[in-house]
Amino acid sequence: MTLKEIIQLLEQFSPPPLAMDWDKSGLQCGRLGQDIQSIMVAVDATEDVIKQAVEKKVDLLVTHHPFLFSSLTSVTDEGTKGSLVYELIEHKIACYSMHTNYDVSGMGEAAAKRLGITNAGVLELTFAQDGFKAGIGRVGLLPKTMTLKNCAVYVKEVFGLDSVRVFGDLRKKIKIAAVCPGSGKHMAKYALKTGADVLITGDIDHHEGIDAVAEGLAVIDAGHYGIEKIFVEDITKVLNKQLPGLKVMAAKEKAPFVTL
């Protein structure tokens, strides 16, 4: 199967027009006519992930975050980003990214399902065309009413996390939850409009957390990677189902930092 055919399949599942204007999703490097026999799925094309791809001799690396967000002035075997591009090209490994288009088409729904959220609606509308509407995040009812403390523990269990950061009164009753995988720095205003009791997201800073609580919204910060890592499992399942003749594997990844 060619790279072009696989991209067409992925874009049916996660159409490029759903991506934000500033995004850099799509083919990062590779030849459209290249024959693809094996695929690795990862959140980020880090040095370690690319090393795994080389060792496993995969033909295609599918990532959530775009590998090339800013322009490069050179591609050599020295430096950081340029050397990684060189490594991919040298080993004939194509790289394709599904970022905000997947956030809209799959990530929010997948996170909501894991949390057992029902009657889920879009948190922030980002796309509307010919009667079709879609957007970032989801908001709906949790399986049961719980305290903020118990909700935080629940989030840890659902996403397999060692810790979460919580803003708000731990005794507060939580029933309506908004979830925005990745960075939710500016999502509090959308969560408040929906009447959510808590926003479950990542990358919340000191002032954003304080301001959200002042407005009556609790926040559970599960980290940027903490929720978005579900991309790997979901896309691996999609590819295994749609391309049974190809070898599809998940990269071994972990959070980019440790909490001591």
Coordinates of C-alpha atoms in Angstrom, one line a residue:
M1 CA 0.0 0.0 0.0
T2 CA 1.4 3.4 -0.9
L3 CA 1.8 6.3 1.5
K4 CA -0.7 8.3 -0.4
E5 CA -3.4 5.6 0.0
I6 CA -2.8 5.5 3.8
I7 CA -3.0 9.2 4.0
Q8 CA -6.3 9.2 2.2
L9 CA -7.6 6.7 4.7
L10 CA -6.4 8.8 7.7
E11 CA -7.9 11.9 6.2
Q12 CA -11.3 10.2 5.8
F13 CA -11.2 9.5 9.5
S14 CA -9.8 13.0 10.4
P15 CA -10.3 15.5 7.5
P16 CA -7.6 18.2 7.2
P17 CA -10.2 21.1 6.9
L18 CA -11.1 20.5 10.6
A19 CA -7.6 21.6 11.6
M20 CA -7.0 25.1 13.0
D21 CA -5.5 27.7 10.6
W22 CA -2.3 27.9 12.5
D23 CA -1.7 24.1 12.6
K24 CA 0.9 22.2 10.6
S25 CA -0.8 18.8 10.4
G26 CA -0.2 16.6 7.4
L27 CA 2.8 15.0 5.7
Q28 CA 6.0 16.1 7.4
C29 CA 8.4 14.1 5.2
G30 CA 8.2 11.2 2.8
R31 CA 7.3 10.2 -0.8
L32 CA 3.6 9.7 -1.6
G33 CA 4.5 6.8 -3.8
Q34 CA 6.5 5.0 -1.1
D35 CA 5.4 1.5 -0.3
I36 CA 4.3 1.1 3.3
Q37 CA 4.5 -2.2 5.1
S38 CA 4.8 -1.1 8.7
I39 CA 3.6 1.8 10.8
M40 CA 4.5 3.2 14.2
V41 CA 2.1 5.5 16.1
A42 CA 3.3 8.1 18.7
V43 CA 2.3 11.4 20.3
D44 CA 5.6 13.1 19.4
A45 CA 8.4 12.4 17.0
T46 CA 11.1 12.7 19.7
E47 CA 14.6 11.5 19.3
D48 CA 13.7 8.3 21.3
V49 CA 10.6 7.6 19.2
I50 CA 12.6 8.0 15.9
K51 CA 15.2 5.7 17.3
Q52 CA 12.5 3.1 17.9
A53 CA 11.2 3.6 14.4
V54 CA 14.6 3.0 13.0
E55 CA 15.3 -0.1 15.1
K56 CA 11.9 -1.6 14.1
K57 CA 12.5 -0.6 10.5
V58 CA 9.1 1.0 10.1
D59 CA 8.1 2.8 6.9
L60 CA 5.8 5.3 8.4
L61 CA 5.6 7.2 11.7
V62 CA 2.2 8.6 12.5
T63 CA 2.2 11.3 15.2
H64 CA -0.3 13.5 16.9
H65 CA 1.9 16.6 17.2
P66 CA 3.4 17.9 14.0
F67 CA 7.1 17.3 13.8
L68 CA 7.8 20.5 11.9
F69 CA 6.0 23.4 13.4
S70 CA 8.6 26.1 12.5
S71 CA 10.8 26.4 9.4
L72 CA 14.2 24.8 9.1
T73 CA 17.2 26.5 7.6
S74 CA 19.2 23.3 7.1
V75 CA 18.8 19.5 7.3
T76 CA 22.1 18.0 8.4
D77 CA 23.3 15.3 10.8
E78 CA 24.1 18.0 13.3
G79 CA 21.8 20.2 15.4
T80 CA 18.5 19.0 16.9
K81 CA 15.4 19.1 14.6
G82 CA 17.4 19.0 11.4
S83 CA 19.3 15.9 12.5
L84 CA 16.1 14.1 13.3
V85 CA 14.7 15.0 9.8
Y86 CA 17.9 13.7 8.3
E87 CA 17.5 10.5 10.3
L88 CA 14.0 9.9 9.0
I89 CA 15.0 10.6 5.4
E90 CA 18.2 8.5 5.7
H91 CA 16.1 5.5 6.8
K92 CA 13.3 6.2 4.4
I93 CA 10.8 6.7 7.2
A94 CA 7.8 8.9 6.3
C95 CA 6.2 11.0 9.0
Y96 CA 2.5 12.1 9.0
S97 CA 0.8 14.1 11.7
M98 CA -2.8 14.4 12.8
H99 CA -3.1 17.3 15.2
T100 CA -6.0 19.7 15.6
N101 CA -8.0 17.9 12.9
Y102 CA -7.9 14.8 15.1
D103 CA -8.6 16.9 18.2
V104 CA -11.9 17.8 16.5
S105 CA -12.7 14.5 14.9
G106 CA -11.6 12.1 17.5
M107 CA -9.7 13.2 20.6
G108 CA -12.5 14.9 22.5
E109 CA -15.0 12.1 21.9
A110 CA -12.4 9.5 22.9
A111 CA -11.6 11.2 26.1
A112 CA -15.3 11.7 27.0
K113 CA -16.0 8.0 26.4
R114 CA -13.2 7.0 28.7
L115 CA -14.7 9.2 31.4
G116 CA -18.1 7.8 30.8
I117 CA -19.6 11.2 30.0
T118 CA -23.1 11.0 28.5
N119 CA -25.2 13.5 26.6
A120 CA -21.8 14.9 25.4
G121 CA -21.8 18.1 23.3
V122 CA -18.9 20.1 21.7
L123 CA -17.1 22.3 24.2
E124 CA -15.8 24.9 21.7
L125 CA -17.3 25.1 18.2
T126 CA -14.5 25.5 15.7
F127 CA -16.0 24.3 12.4
A128 CA -19.3 24.8 10.7
Q129 CA -20.1 24.1 7.1
D130 CA -23.2 22.9 5.2
G131 CA -25.0 22.1 8.4
F132 CA -22.1 20.1 9.9
K133 CA -20.7 21.4 13.1
A134 CA -17.7 20.2 15.1
G135 CA -15.2 21.4 17.6
I136 CA -12.7 21.0 20.4
G137 CA -13.4 19.1 23.6
R138 CA -16.7 17.6 25.0
V139 CA -19.0 18.5 27.9
G140 CA -21.7 16.3 29.5
L141 CA -22.7 14.3 32.5
L142 CA -20.4 12.1 34.5
P143 CA -21.5 8.6 35.4
K144 CA -22.5 9.9 38.9
T145 CA -22.2 12.9 41.1
M146 CA -18.9 13.0 43.0
T147 CA -16.7 15.3 45.0
L148 CA -14.0 17.2 43.2
K149 CA -11.5 15.1 45.2
N150 CA -13.1 11.8 44.0
C151 CA -13.4 13.2 40.5
A152 CA -9.6 13.9 40.5
V153 CA -8.9 10.3 41.6
Y154 CA -11.3 9.1 38.9
V155 CA -9.4 11.0 36.2
K156 CA -6.1 9.6 37.4
E157 CA -7.5 6.1 37.2
V158 CA -9.1 6.5 33.8
F159 CA -6.0 7.9 32.1
G160 CA -3.4 6.0 34.1
L161 CA -1.7 9.0 35.7
D162 CA 0.5 9.3 38.7
S163 CA -0.8 12.7 39.7
V164 CA -3.1 15.6 38.7
R165 CA -3.2 19.2 39.8
V166 CA -6.6 20.4 41.2
F167 CA -7.9 23.9 41.5
G168 CA -11.0 24.4 43.7
D169 CA -12.7 23.1 46.8
L170 CA -12.1 19.4 47.0
R171 CA -15.6 19.0 48.7
K172 CA -17.4 20.6 45.7
K173 CA -20.0 18.3 44.1
I174 CA -19.2 17.5 40.5
K175 CA -21.8 16.3 38.0
I176 CA -21.2 18.2 34.7
A177 CA -17.7 17.8 33.3
A178 CA -15.9 19.5 30.4
V179 CA -12.9 17.7 29.0
C180 CA -10.3 19.3 26.6
P181 CA -7.3 17.0 26.0
G182 CA -3.9 18.8 25.6
S183 CA -3.7 22.5 26.3
G184 CA -6.9 24.0 27.8
K185 CA -5.4 27.4 28.8
H186 CA -8.3 29.3 27.2
M187 CA -11.1 26.8 27.6
A188 CA -12.5 27.9 31.0
K189 CA -14.8 30.5 29.3
Y190 CA -16.3 27.8 27.2
A191 CA -16.7 25.4 30.1
L192 CA -18.4 28.2 32.1
K193 CA -20.9 28.9 29.3
T194 CA -22.0 25.2 29.4
G195 CA -22.6 25.2 33.1
A196 CA -19.8 22.7 33.7
D197 CA -18.7 22.1 37.3
V198 CA -15.2 21.1 36.3
L199 CA -12.8 21.4 33.4
I200 CA -10.5 18.5 32.9
T201 CA -7.6 19.5 30.7
G202 CA -3.8 20.3 30.7
D203 CA -1.4 23.3 30.8
I204 CA -3.3 25.4 33.3
D205 CA -1.2 28.0 34.9
H206 CA -1.4 29.7 38.3
H207 CA -3.6 32.6 37.3
E208 CA -5.9 30.7 35.0
G209 CA -6.6 28.2 37.7
I210 CA -7.3 30.9 40.3
D211 CA -9.6 32.9 37.9
A212 CA -11.5 29.7 36.9
V213 CA -12.3 28.9 40.6
A214 CA -13.3 32.6 41.2
E215 CA -15.9 32.1 38.4
G216 CA -17.2 28.9 40.0
L217 CA -15.4 26.4 37.8
A218 CA -13.1 23.7 39.3
V219 CA -10.1 22.6 37.2
I220 CA -8.3 19.2 37.1
D221 CA -5.1 19.6 35.2
A222 CA -4.1 16.1 34.0
G223 CA -1.2 17.4 31.9
H224 CA -0.8 18.0 28.2
Y225 CA 0.5 14.5 27.5
G226 CA -1.6 12.9 30.3
I227 CA -4.8 12.8 28.2
E228 CA -3.5 13.1 24.7
K229 CA -1.6 9.9 24.9
I230 CA -4.9 8.2 24.1
F231 CA -4.2 9.2 20.5
V232 CA -1.7 6.3 20.2
E233 CA -4.2 3.6 21.3
D234 CA -7.0 5.0 19.2
I235 CA -5.1 5.4 16.0
T236 CA -3.4 2.1 16.4
K237 CA -6.8 0.4 16.6
V238 CA -8.1 2.3 13.5
L239 CA -5.1 1.3 11.4
N240 CA -5.2 -2.3 12.6
K241 CA -8.8 -2.5 11.7
Q242 CA -8.6 -0.7 8.3
L243 CA -5.2 -2.2 7.3
P244 CA -5.1 -5.8 8.5
G245 CA -2.3 -6.6 6.1
L246 CA 0.1 -4.1 7.5
K247 CA 2.2 -4.2 10.7
V248 CA 1.0 -1.5 13.1
M249 CA 2.7 -0.8 16.4
A250 CA 2.6 1.7 19.2
A251 CA 5.8 3.6 20.2
K252 CA 6.9 3.3 23.8
E253 CA 6.5 6.7 25.2
K254 CA 6.2 8.4 28.6
A255 CA 5.6 11.9 29.9
P256 CA 8.4 14.3 28.9
F257 CA 9.0 15.2 32.6
V258 CA 9.0 13.6 36.1
T259 CA 7.5 14.9 39.3
L260 CA 9.7 14.5 42.3

